[in-house]
Structure formats: C-alpha cells, structure tokens
Short mmCIF file of C-alpha atoms in Angstrom, two decimals:
data_model
loop_
_atom_site.label_atom_id
_atom_site.label_comp_id
_atom_site.label_asym_id
_atom_site.label_seq_id
_atom_site.Cartn_x
_atom_site.Cartn_y
_atom_site.Cartn_z
CA UNK A 1 -1.89 26.12 8.30
CA UNK A 2 -5.52 25.81 9.41
CA UNK A 3 -6.13 24.93 13.03
CA UNK A 4 -8.38 22.03 12.09
CA UNK A 5 -8.23 19.04 9.77
CA UNK A 6 -11.30 18.60 7.59
CA UNK A 7 -12.31 15.32 6.00
CA UNK A 8 -14.30 15.83 2.80
CA UNK A 9 -16.50 12.83 2.01
CA UNK A 10 -16.33 11.78 -1.66
CA UNK A 11 -19.92 10.59 -1.36
CA UNK A 12 -21.36 14.11 -1.55
CA UNK A 13 -18.42 16.51 -1.07
CA UNK A 14 -19.58 17.38 2.46
CA UNK A 15 -17.36 17.85 5.53
CA UNK A 16 -17.81 14.54 7.36
CA UNK A 17 -15.17 14.92 10.07
CA UNK A 18 -13.37 17.92 11.51
CA UNK A 19 -10.64 17.54 14.11
CA UNK A 20 -8.17 20.01 15.66
CA UNK A 21 -4.50 19.50 14.93
CA UNK A 22 -2.36 18.60 17.92
CA UNK A 23 -0.52 21.54 19.47
CA UNK A 24 3.24 21.42 20.10
CA UNK A 25 2.54 20.93 23.80
CA UNK A 26 0.17 18.01 23.09
CA UNK A 27 2.72 16.40 20.79
CA UNK A 28 5.47 16.67 23.40
CA UNK A 29 3.19 15.26 26.09
CA UNK A 30 2.16 12.34 23.87
CA UNK A 31 5.79 11.44 23.15
CA UNK A 32 6.78 11.63 26.81
CA UNK A 33 3.78 9.58 27.91
CA UNK A 34 4.49 6.90 25.32
CA UNK A 35 8.14 6.60 26.31
CA UNK A 36 7.24 6.27 30.00
CA UNK A 37 4.39 3.80 29.42
CA UNK A 38 6.53 1.58 27.21
CA UNK A 39 9.05 0.97 29.97
CA UNK A 40 6.33 -0.73 32.00
CA UNK A 41 4.52 -2.38 29.08
CA UNK A 42 7.69 -4.20 27.99
CA UNK A 43 7.69 -5.98 31.37
CA UNK A 44 4.20 -7.43 30.79
CA UNK A 45 4.28 -11.06 29.69
CA UNK A 46 3.42 -12.01 26.15
CA UNK A 47 0.55 -14.12 27.47
CA UNK A 48 -0.96 -11.13 29.26
CA UNK A 49 -0.45 -8.90 26.23
CA UNK A 50 -2.30 -11.51 24.15
CA UNK A 51 -5.28 -11.44 26.53
CA UNK A 52 -5.54 -7.68 26.23
CA UNK A 53 -5.14 -7.70 22.46
CA UNK A 54 -7.75 -10.41 21.98
CA UNK A 55 -10.12 -8.32 24.09
CA UNK A 56 -9.26 -5.39 21.82
CA UNK A 57 -10.40 -7.39 18.78
CA UNK A 58 -13.60 -8.35 20.57
CA UNK A 59 -14.32 -4.75 21.57
CA UNK A 60 -13.57 -3.43 18.11
CA UNK A 61 -15.90 -5.89 16.41
CA UNK A 62 -18.80 -4.91 18.68
CA UNK A 63 -19.09 -1.79 16.51
CA UNK A 64 -18.29 -3.42 13.18
CA UNK A 65 -21.41 -2.07 11.45
CA UNK A 66 -20.51 1.48 12.49
CA UNK A 67 -16.91 0.97 11.33
CA UNK A 68 -18.11 -0.22 7.93
CA UNK A 69 -20.33 2.84 7.53
CA UNK A 70 -17.48 5.13 8.56
CA UNK A 71 -15.27 3.57 5.86
CA UNK A 72 -17.91 4.30 3.24
CA UNK A 73 -18.56 7.83 4.44
CA UNK A 74 -14.90 8.78 4.75
CA UNK A 75 -13.37 7.27 1.60
CA UNK A 76 -16.24 6.11 -0.59
CA UNK A 77 -16.08 2.31 -0.72
CA UNK A 78 -19.54 0.79 -1.35
CA UNK A 79 -21.38 -0.20 1.81
CA UNK A 80 -21.92 -3.60 0.20
CA UNK A 81 -18.14 -4.16 0.44
CA UNK A 82 -16.95 -2.24 3.51
CA UNK A 83 -17.95 -4.96 6.03
CA UNK A 84 -15.38 -7.26 4.43
CA UNK A 85 -12.63 -5.17 5.98
CA UNK A 86 -13.85 -6.25 9.41
CA UNK A 87 -13.24 -9.89 8.54
CA UNK A 88 -9.75 -9.12 7.28
CA UNK A 89 -9.04 -7.07 10.38
CA UNK A 90 -9.92 -9.98 12.64
CA UNK A 91 -7.99 -12.53 10.57
CA UNK A 92 -4.77 -10.54 10.67
CA UNK A 93 -5.10 -9.46 14.30
CA UNK A 94 -5.81 -12.96 15.66
CA UNK A 95 -3.05 -14.49 13.56
CA UNK A 96 -0.40 -12.05 14.73
CA UNK A 97 -1.52 -12.38 18.35
CA UNK A 98 -1.31 -16.17 18.18
CA UNK A 99 2.04 -16.06 16.39
CA UNK A 100 3.72 -13.82 18.97
CA UNK A 101 4.80 -16.48 21.52
CA UNK A 102 6.66 -18.41 18.82
CA UNK A 103 8.01 -15.41 16.91
CA UNK A 104 9.27 -13.66 20.06
CA UNK A 105 10.56 -16.72 21.88
CA UNK A 106 14.19 -16.94 22.96
CA UNK A 107 16.43 -19.14 20.85
CA UNK A 108 18.90 -21.16 22.94
CA UNK A 109 22.06 -22.91 21.74
CA UNK A 110 23.04 -25.87 23.92
CA UNK A 111 25.86 -27.50 21.95
CA UNK A 112 28.64 -25.81 23.94
CA UNK A 113 29.06 -27.21 27.50
CA UNK A 114 29.84 -24.60 30.12
CA UNK A 115 28.05 -21.81 28.30
CA UNK A 116 24.52 -20.42 28.18
CA UNK A 117 23.90 -18.79 24.84
CA UNK A 118 20.55 -17.16 24.12
CA UNK A 119 19.27 -15.01 21.28
CA UNK A 120 16.56 -12.79 22.67
CA UNK A 121 14.25 -10.29 20.97
CA UNK A 122 13.35 -7.10 22.78
CA UNK A 123 11.02 -4.23 21.83
CA UNK A 124 12.35 -1.17 20.05
CA UNK A 125 10.53 1.38 22.21
CA UNK A 126 7.98 3.80 20.75
CA UNK A 127 6.69 2.94 17.26
CA UNK A 128 5.13 5.68 15.14
CA UNK A 129 2.60 4.41 12.58
CA UNK A 130 1.43 6.63 9.71
CA UNK A 131 -1.57 4.90 8.14
CA UNK A 132 -3.40 5.44 4.82
CA UNK A 133 -7.06 5.81 3.95
CA UNK A 134 -7.62 3.12 1.33
CA UNK A 135 -7.94 0.22 3.81
CA UNK A 136 -7.90 2.24 7.01
CA UNK A 137 -8.31 -0.59 9.51
CA UNK A 138 -6.42 -3.33 7.66
CA UNK A 139 -3.32 -1.24 7.04
CA UNK A 140 -3.34 -0.04 10.65
CA UNK A 141 -3.72 -3.47 12.19
CA UNK A 142 -0.67 -4.71 10.26
CA UNK A 143 1.50 -2.53 12.47
CA UNK A 144 -0.49 -1.81 15.61
CA UNK A 145 -1.12 -5.36 16.81
CA UNK A 146 2.39 -6.82 16.34
CA UNK A 147 4.01 -3.63 17.66
CA UNK A 148 2.02 -3.85 20.87
CA UNK A 149 2.42 -7.61 21.15
CA UNK A 150 6.19 -7.13 20.88
CA UNK A 151 6.18 -4.77 23.87
CA UNK A 152 6.38 -1.45 22.08
CA UNK A 153 4.25 1.62 22.69
CA UNK A 154 2.44 2.94 19.61
CA UNK A 155 1.48 6.39 18.37
CA UNK A 156 -0.91 6.23 15.42
CA UNK A 157 -1.30 9.10 12.98
CA UNK A 158 -4.07 8.23 10.55
CA UNK A 159 -4.78 9.75 7.16
CA UNK A 160 -6.62 13.05 7.09
CA UNK A 161 -9.26 11.18 5.09
CA UNK A 162 -9.94 8.57 7.80
CA UNK A 163 -9.30 10.04 11.27
CA UNK A 164 -12.23 8.20 12.85
CA UNK A 165 -10.37 4.90 12.35
CA UNK A 166 -7.61 5.94 14.76
CA UNK A 167 -10.22 6.97 17.31
CA UNK A 168 -11.95 3.60 16.96
CA UNK A 169 -8.67 1.83 17.74
CA UNK A 170 -8.16 4.01 20.82
CA UNK A 171 -11.66 3.35 22.09
CA UNK A 172 -11.39 -0.43 21.68
CA UNK A 173 -7.89 -0.64 23.20
CA UNK A 174 -8.98 1.44 26.19
CA UNK A 175 -12.00 -0.82 26.68
CA UNK A 176 -9.72 -3.87 26.45
CA UNK A 177 -7.67 -2.63 29.40
CA UNK A 178 -4.47 -1.58 27.63
CA UNK A 179 -2.47 0.53 30.11
CA UNK A 180 -2.79 4.27 29.57
CA UNK A 181 -0.21 5.75 27.25
CA UNK A 182 0.79 2.51 25.53
CA UNK A 183 -1.35 3.43 22.54
CA UNK A 184 -2.14 7.02 21.58
CA UNK A 185 -3.26 8.90 18.48
CA UNK A 186 -2.33 12.27 17.03
CA UNK A 187 -3.90 14.49 14.37
CA UNK A 188 -0.90 16.08 12.66
CA UNK A 189 0.08 18.37 9.82
CA UNK A 190 2.75 17.13 7.40
CA UNK A 191 5.35 19.33 9.10
CA UNK A 192 4.46 18.03 12.56
CA UNK A 193 4.49 14.45 11.28
CA UNK A 194 8.08 15.00 10.19
CA UNK A 195 8.92 16.45 13.60
CA UNK A 196 7.49 13.40 15.37
CA UNK A 197 9.56 11.08 13.16
CA UNK A 198 12.65 13.09 14.09
CA UNK A 199 11.84 13.12 17.81
CA UNK A 200 14.31 11.17 19.98
CA UNK A 201 11.47 9.20 21.59
CA UNK A 202 10.56 7.51 18.29
CA UNK A 203 12.47 4.27 17.65
CA UNK A 204 10.74 3.09 14.48
CA UNK A 205 8.35 4.50 11.88
CA UNK A 206 5.94 2.41 9.82
CA UNK A 207 4.55 4.35 6.85
CA UNK A 208 2.12 3.30 4.14
CA UNK A 209 1.55 5.76 1.32
CA UNK A 210 3.04 7.31 -1.78
CA UNK A 211 6.63 7.16 -2.99
CA UNK A 212 6.90 10.91 -2.37
CA UNK A 213 5.64 10.34 1.16
CA UNK A 214 8.24 7.61 1.66
CA UNK A 215 11.01 9.97 0.63
CA UNK A 216 9.65 12.57 3.07
CA UNK A 217 9.72 10.00 5.88
CA UNK A 218 13.32 9.05 5.05
CA UNK A 219 14.32 12.72 5.01
CA UNK A 220 12.67 13.31 8.38
CA UNK A 221 14.62 10.40 9.86
CA UNK A 222 18.01 11.63 8.61
CA UNK A 223 20.39 11.90 11.52
CA UNK A 224 18.81 9.02 13.43
CA UNK A 225 19.88 5.36 13.34
CA UNK A 226 16.25 4.32 13.22
CA UNK A 227 14.44 1.59 11.33
CA UNK A 228 11.79 2.44 8.76
CA UNK A 229 9.04 0.31 7.30
CA UNK A 230 7.88 1.80 4.00
CA UNK A 231 5.04 0.38 1.91
CA UNK A 232 4.81 2.70 -1.06
CA UNK A 233 3.48 2.66 -4.62
CA UNK A 234 2.72 -0.19 -6.94
CA UNK A 235 1.94 -1.00 -10.57
CA UNK A 236 1.19 -4.66 -10.01
CA UNK A 237 1.15 -6.90 -13.10
CA UNK A 238 -0.73 -10.07 -13.96
CA UNK A 239 0.28 -12.65 -16.54
CA UNK A 240 -2.28 -15.04 -18.04
CA UNK A 241 -0.45 -18.03 -19.52
CA UNK A 242 -1.75 -20.22 -22.34
CA UNK A 243 -2.75 -22.95 -19.86
CA UNK A 244 -4.77 -20.66 -17.57
CA UNK A 245 -8.37 -21.34 -16.59
CA UNK A 246 -9.76 -18.49 -18.66
CA UNK A 247 -13.06 -17.95 -16.85
CA UNK A 248 -11.38 -17.98 -13.45
CA UNK A 249 -8.68 -15.57 -14.63
CA UNK A 250 -11.20 -13.12 -16.06
CA UNK A 251 -13.43 -13.11 -13.00
CA UNK A 252 -10.63 -12.66 -10.50
CA UNK A 253 -8.63 -10.14 -12.49
CA UNK A 254 -11.63 -7.88 -13.06
CA UNK A 255 -12.18 -7.90 -9.31
CA UNK A 256 -8.46 -7.41 -8.69
CA UNK A 257 -8.43 -4.35 -10.91
CA UNK A 258 -11.76 -2.74 -10.01
CA UNK A 259 -12.46 -3.56 -6.34
CA UNK A 260 -12.39 -0.46 -4.12
CA UNK A 261 -12.30 1.57 -7.35
CA UNK A 262 -8.80 0.23 -7.94
CA UNK A 263 -7.59 1.91 -4.77
CA UNK A 264 -5.82 -1.13 -3.34
CA UNK A 265 -2.13 -1.30 -2.50
CA UNK A 266 -1.86 -4.49 -4.55
CA UNK A 267 -4.55 -3.81 -7.16
CA UNK A 268 -3.87 -5.28 -10.59
CA UNK A 269 -2.84 -2.32 -12.78
CA UNK A 270 -1.53 -3.99 -15.95
CA UNK A 271 -2.24 -7.37 -17.57
CA UNK A 272 -0.24 -9.45 -20.06
CA UNK A 273 -2.10 -12.27 -21.82
CA UNK A 274 -0.71 -15.07 -23.97
CA UNK A 275 -1.67 -14.52 -27.59
CA UNK A 276 -3.68 -17.76 -27.74
CA UNK A 277 -6.11 -16.47 -25.07
CA UNK A 278 -5.87 -12.75 -25.66
CA UNK A 279 -9.05 -12.11 -27.69
CA UNK A 280 -11.30 -14.23 -25.49
CA UNK A 281 -9.76 -12.79 -22.34
CA UNK A 282 -10.34 -9.20 -23.43
CA UNK A 283 -13.90 -9.98 -24.51
CA UNK A 284 -14.70 -11.60 -21.17
CA UNK A 285 -12.97 -8.84 -19.19
CA UNK A 286 -14.93 -6.10 -20.95
CA UNK A 287 -18.27 -7.91 -20.61
CA UNK A 288 -17.81 -8.36 -16.86
CA UNK A 289 -16.61 -4.79 -16.35
CA UNK A 290 -19.66 -3.41 -18.12
CA UNK A 291 -21.82 -5.01 -15.43
CA UNK A 292 -20.53 -2.78 -12.65
CA UNK A 293 -22.89 -0.25 -11.09
CA UNK A 294 -21.20 3.08 -10.39
CA UNK A 295 -23.04 5.27 -7.93
CA UNK A 296 -23.69 6.39 -4.38
CA UNK A 297 -21.74 4.00 -2.16
CA UNK A 298 -24.46 4.11 0.49
CA UNK A 299 -26.77 2.32 -1.96
CA UNK A 300 -26.47 -1.42 -1.35
CA UNK A 301 -26.82 -2.09 -5.10
CA UNK A 302 -23.67 -0.09 -5.89
CA UNK A 303 -20.47 -2.10 -6.40
CA UNK A 304 -18.26 0.71 -7.70
CA UNK A 305 -18.09 3.85 -5.61
CA UNK A 306 -16.37 7.19 -6.11
CA UNK A 307 -12.63 7.58 -5.89
CA UNK A 308 -11.37 9.15 -2.70
CA UNK A 309 -11.27 12.67 -4.11
CA UNK A 310 -11.89 14.54 -7.35
CA UNK A 311 -8.20 15.17 -8.00
CA UNK A 312 -7.51 11.41 -7.91
CA UNK A 313 -10.27 10.76 -10.45
CA UNK A 314 -9.02 13.57 -12.68
CA UNK A 315 -5.52 12.08 -12.64
CA UNK A 316 -6.86 8.76 -13.95
CA UNK A 317 -9.01 10.53 -16.52
CA UNK A 318 -5.85 12.25 -17.70
CA UNK A 319 -3.99 8.94 -17.98
CA UNK A 320 -6.81 7.45 -20.07
CA UNK A 321 -7.02 10.49 -22.37
CA UNK A 322 -3.26 10.53 -22.87
CA UNK A 323 -3.20 6.81 -23.70
CA UNK A 324 -5.99 7.18 -26.26
CA UNK A 325 -4.20 10.17 -27.77
CA UNK A 326 -1.14 7.99 -28.31
CA UNK A 327 -2.96 5.07 -29.92
CA UNK A 328 -4.70 3.12 -27.15
CA UNK A 329 -8.29 1.99 -27.64
CA UNK A 330 -10.84 2.42 -24.83
CA UNK A 331 -13.33 -0.46 -24.81
CA UNK A 332 -15.84 0.87 -22.26
CA UNK A 333 -18.39 3.51 -23.27
CA UNK A 334 -18.43 5.76 -20.22
CA UNK A 335 -21.85 7.10 -21.23
CA UNK A 336 -23.32 3.81 -20.01
CA UNK A 337 -22.26 4.83 -16.49
CA UNK A 338 -24.58 7.74 -15.72
CA UNK A 339 -22.80 8.68 -12.49
CA UNK A 340 -19.50 9.28 -14.32
CA UNK A 341 -18.98 13.04 -14.39
CA UNK A 342 -15.76 14.99 -14.97
CA UNK A 343 -15.00 17.29 -12.08
CA UNK A 344 -16.29 14.74 -9.55
CA UNK A 345 -14.73 11.66 -7.90
CA UNK A 346 -17.23 9.42 -9.72
CA UNK A 347 -15.29 7.67 -12.49
CA UNK A 348 -16.44 4.89 -14.80
CA UNK A 349 -14.22 1.81 -15.12
CA UNK A 350 -12.10 1.62 -18.25
CA UNK A 351 -10.33 -1.15 -20.17
CA UNK A 352 -7.57 -0.16 -22.61
CA UNK A 353 -5.91 -2.17 -25.38
CA UNK A 354 -3.23 -1.21 -27.91
CA UNK A 355 -1.22 0.08 -24.96
CA UNK A 356 2.53 0.05 -24.38
CA UNK A 357 4.99 1.03 -21.70
CA UNK A 358 5.56 4.50 -23.11
CA UNK A 359 2.11 5.39 -21.75
CA UNK A 360 1.65 6.65 -18.20
CA UNK A 361 -1.25 4.24 -17.64
CA UNK A 362 1.18 1.32 -18.03
CA UNK A 363 4.07 2.87 -16.11
CA UNK A 364 2.81 5.18 -13.36
CA UNK A 365 0.58 4.09 -10.50
CA UNK A 366 -3.07 4.81 -11.36
CA UNK A 367 -4.79 3.78 -8.13
CA UNK A 368 -8.08 3.86 -9.97
CA UNK A 369 -10.53 1.69 -11.96
CA UNK A 370 -8.53 1.45 -15.18
CA UNK A 371 -6.55 -1.40 -16.71
CA UNK A 372 -4.30 -1.79 -19.72
CA UNK A 373 -4.06 -5.21 -21.40
CA UNK A 374 -1.19 -6.33 -23.68
CA UNK A 375 -0.67 -9.46 -25.79
CA UNK A 376 2.52 -11.52 -25.28
CA UNK A 377 4.04 -14.47 -27.14
CA UNK A 378 5.69 -16.36 -24.29
CA UNK A 379 6.89 -16.40 -20.68
CA UNK A 380 10.11 -14.56 -21.45
CA UNK A 381 8.29 -11.63 -22.99
CA UNK A 382 5.86 -11.52 -20.08
CA UNK A 383 8.67 -11.52 -17.48
CA UNK A 384 10.50 -8.76 -19.33
CA UNK A 385 7.38 -6.59 -19.35
CA UNK A 386 6.47 -7.34 -15.73
CA UNK A 387 9.96 -6.29 -14.64
CA UNK A 388 9.87 -3.15 -16.78
CA UNK A 389 8.65 -1.06 -13.86
CA UNK A 390 10.09 1.02 -11.05
CA UNK A 391 7.68 -0.72 -8.68
CA UNK A 392 7.62 -4.22 -7.21
CA UNK A 393 4.91 -5.05 -4.68
CA UNK A 394 3.03 -8.08 -6.10
CA UNK A 395 2.69 -10.01 -9.34
CA UNK A 396 -0.05 -12.52 -10.21
CA UNK A 397 0.42 -15.55 -12.48
CA UNK A 398 -2.52 -17.43 -13.97
CA UNK A 399 -1.52 -20.96 -14.88
CA UNK A 400 -2.17 -24.59 -13.96
CA UNK A 401 1.57 -25.35 -13.92
CA UNK A 402 2.92 -24.72 -10.41
CA UNK A 403 6.49 -25.56 -11.43
CA UNK A 404 6.37 -22.99 -14.21
CA UNK A 405 4.87 -20.42 -11.82
CA UNK A 406 7.77 -20.93 -9.41
CA UNK A 407 10.32 -20.57 -12.20
CA UNK A 408 8.67 -17.41 -13.50
CA UNK A 409 8.23 -16.10 -9.99
CA UNK A 410 11.94 -16.46 -9.34
CA UNK A 411 12.56 -14.07 -12.23
CA UNK A 412 10.05 -11.39 -11.26
CA UNK A 413 11.31 -8.41 -9.26
CA UNK A 414 8.55 -8.23 -6.68
CA UNK A 415 7.75 -8.79 -3.03
CA UNK A 416 4.92 -11.31 -3.46
CA UNK A 417 4.13 -13.75 -6.29
CA UNK A 418 0.60 -15.13 -6.56
CA UNK A 419 -0.66 -18.03 -8.61
CA UNK A 420 -4.35 -18.06 -9.57
CA UNK A 421 -5.23 -15.28 -7.14
CA UNK A 422 -4.40 -11.63 -6.53
CA UNK A 423 -5.05 -8.62 -4.31
CA UNK A 424 -4.86 -10.47 -0.98
CA UNK A 425 -2.59 -10.45 2.06
CA UNK A 426 -1.94 -13.71 3.91
CA UNK A 427 -0.80 -12.78 7.43
CA UNK A 428 1.45 -15.86 7.56
CA UNK A 429 3.55 -14.37 4.76
CA UNK A 430 5.71 -11.26 4.83
CA UNK A 431 4.21 -8.22 3.13
CA UNK A 432 7.15 -6.54 1.44
CA UNK A 433 8.00 -4.43 -1.58
CA UNK A 434 11.12 -3.91 -3.68
CA UNK A 435 12.36 -0.99 -5.79
CA UNK A 436 10.06 2.04 -5.36
CA UNK A 437 7.45 -0.09 -3.62
CA UNK A 438 9.41 0.33 -0.41
CA UNK A 439 11.41 -1.60 2.14
CA UNK A 440 10.92 -3.50 5.36
CA UNK A 441 8.07 -5.93 6.01
CA UNK A 442 4.86 -6.31 7.96
CA UNK A 443 2.93 -9.42 9.02
CA UNK A 444 4.36 -12.93 9.53
CA UNK A 445 7.24 -13.67 11.90
CA UNK A 446 9.37 -11.39 9.72
CA UNK A 447 7.11 -8.52 10.74
CA UNK A 448 8.01 -9.20 14.36
CA UNK A 449 11.69 -9.03 13.45
CA UNK A 450 11.11 -5.49 12.12
CA UNK A 451 9.52 -4.41 15.41
CA UNK A 452 12.17 -5.85 17.75
CA UNK A 453 15.94 -5.92 18.02
CA UNK A 454 18.08 -8.98 18.71
CA UNK A 455 19.92 -9.15 22.01
CA UNK A 456 22.49 -11.84 22.67
CA UNK A 457 23.27 -13.38 26.07
CA UNK A 458 26.64 -15.16 26.17
CA UNK A 459 27.34 -16.54 29.67
CA UNK A 460 30.27 -18.71 30.75
CA UNK A 461 28.75 -20.91 33.46
CA UNK A 462 31.78 -23.10 34.25
CA UNK A 463 35.14 -21.68 35.31
#
C-alpha cells in the first residue's frame, strides 16, 4: 500500500490533493485521545455545546467560497452549483443544534407517588464517521453535528476523493473552541478503516457508501455489540400519475435525475409514467435534458460536470450500451455534447425508453446521468414496479391527490416518500433506508436516538 493517498481531480485528471496515511501509532493515539476527551465533553451542558457548534457553523461559512471551489476541484460538480451545498450544510446544522435540547431532554413519569422515574439519554462514547465524496459536507454534517451535540467524541474519515472536507471541519471546530480531541480526522486505508471500526474505543460507526462497503463495515464490527448506521445504495423510483402537473413533474424530475451528474444518494434513477401522460412526459423530459451544457465544471456556464472518475462513467456507458443491445431506445444524441468522450469522466446525459427490469440500468444503481422511463396503466402496476428492487431509499410520487399519495406511499418499500418533489433531505425527518439501502437513521430526533443510549432511573423516594 502506498504511503500517501492521492486525490485525482476529474476536472483534468491531475493530482489535486496528496495526504499521508495515518501510521499505526497515530491511529492508536487518535483513539486514545478521543476516548479521554469524550469523558470530559459529556459533562458539558447541551447549552454550552450549542454555543460551540453554532460558532462552528459561523467559522465554517467564513470560507464558503473556498469550500465550494474545493468541492468542484475534488469531485467535479459545476461551480455554478457547488455553493448550494453551503446552504444545505447550514440548514441541517442549525436545525440539529436547535433540536438537541428537546431531543435529548429527560422524560419523567410522575403518575406513581413515592417514585422518581426518569428516562435519560446518554452519549455512546466515540463515534466513527466514514463519509462519502458526492456531497462531502452535507453527508458529514448529518453525523458530526448531532454526534457532538449528544456528547460524543467524533473521528471523521473522509473519502479519498474529498479529504480537504475533513480538514475544513477540523479547522472550523478548532476555531469555534471545541475542546482538543473531541473531534479528530484520520486519513486511512481500507484495512486501517476496518481496524478502527473494530477498535474497542469505537462505540458506533456511521457509514455512507456502497452496499459492498456496508458489508465490509458490518464484517469489521463482528464481535462487537456496537450500533451501525449504514446509508448505502439506491435505485430511487418516481411515479407520475394521470393527475400530475406535467410541466412541474418534467422540470423537477430532470433535475432529480441529472443534478450532480446523477451522483446523489437519492437521485431519481427510474421513472414510471401513466399511459395518458407518457408521450408528452417523455417529449418534455428529452427536450429539457438536451439543454444541459456538459463541460469543465470551473466554467460558470456549465451545468453538467464530469463524473467523479473515469471508471464510474465507463460503468454507466456500459449500462446504456447493454440496454440498447437488449431493445432499449436512446433518445439523446451524444454527439451534441462535444465534451462527451469515452475513456474520460465526461459523460453526456441519456434518456432511455423501451426499457424493462431485466436491464441493469433499471435494476442496478447507476449513480450517473442516465434515466429509464416506463409506461404504466395504473397505481397497482406502478407500485409493483417501484417495489421490484433490492433498494429502498426514497420514492417520489407526482400527483395532486394527497390521499392517494399516502395510500400508495404506504405500499412502497422505501425509507422516504415524496409527493411533488424529490432529491431533498428535510432535517426534521429521519433519513433512513430499507433493504439494501441500509439501516439506522440520521437527522431528526430519531437521529439523536441512534447516537445515544437510553438510561433509566427508578428511585423509590418514600419508604
């Protein structure tokens, strides 16, 4: 294994960041420091933690323009879009900070004279967060802020594609006055990541990544009675009912499928449209998709950047070719996107029809700018197709009938059901997956339950 971790920018294939891997001695010292610091941090009041964490948000946002540029340089999102992650970061962080006093408050039961009965929540200890590259700050903040607010210490291992993001968190938390050792970062190999998960100092691991990565995390934790939060793959469906607002559905679903080059945890990856709207929907979807500009993400006119790496783009190209080979029809002429070149991470968007679930593009996570669209006759057929997947992160329904949306939503095997929107996390709601999309939850008061353990006090006060 090389002594350093190199981050190859998809913008121009250059080495943008190079960092040394942590040595065994550094890993051991980080674990010991975190365990010691947590014992004091847990004694700090929630109100004082909130002051520090709000200062952290303030400090972080002082460099928001730099952070946006780093996102673009490290993983390729257009600079016209990267600043939006700063707004999402602040929204989630402030919400979880403000929610903490209520979510972590003791619950007292007073209906039994002569007894004091209290349900208390206490921190787990040291939380290890393994964060992905696709939304490097947003996915990190989901775990970092509530874990610290709950009184845990945190060790953050960021993706090899976005190591600067972990450093930015460290800098801002230090400037905010967080006690030394309560938050630390490590640059780790896969083998050393597994060793940290297995270390006795780690009480909980929050991982966002692939299904294979989730299995590796579970394997590393074997032998420990430790909680795991796993947000894994997705093949999120959308269903456009006969009563949908067609223009609104087209506009939002194109964005839901193509934003960030389709590299969103809850990107729309397959669409089912009622037969009465199908032709017009497809026509509108194709017309809007053709308007994208694929190119250098540092150009402010670009709204579709490269995928994170060439191998990712080649995987999607393979899915498209295989679908066409088996009868699908590609509706976008890739020649109209000059930057699209095989052997590079620059990939034109694609819209496929005549698809079915025997095709990889409708069954396996693409994580790229491609969408398959199928015609359905009714709600029952749509539900059957939406559930015909090993994944279950989100599903989006496009209808003006809220009652129908709730009924359909009750039948869909997924963690989140949207109506007339998609590809968005509301921090008031639990972010959770089912089936191969993972287990556990982040955000909301449920997220705090994942990062604490209940402790009961049962006192007899009258003898």
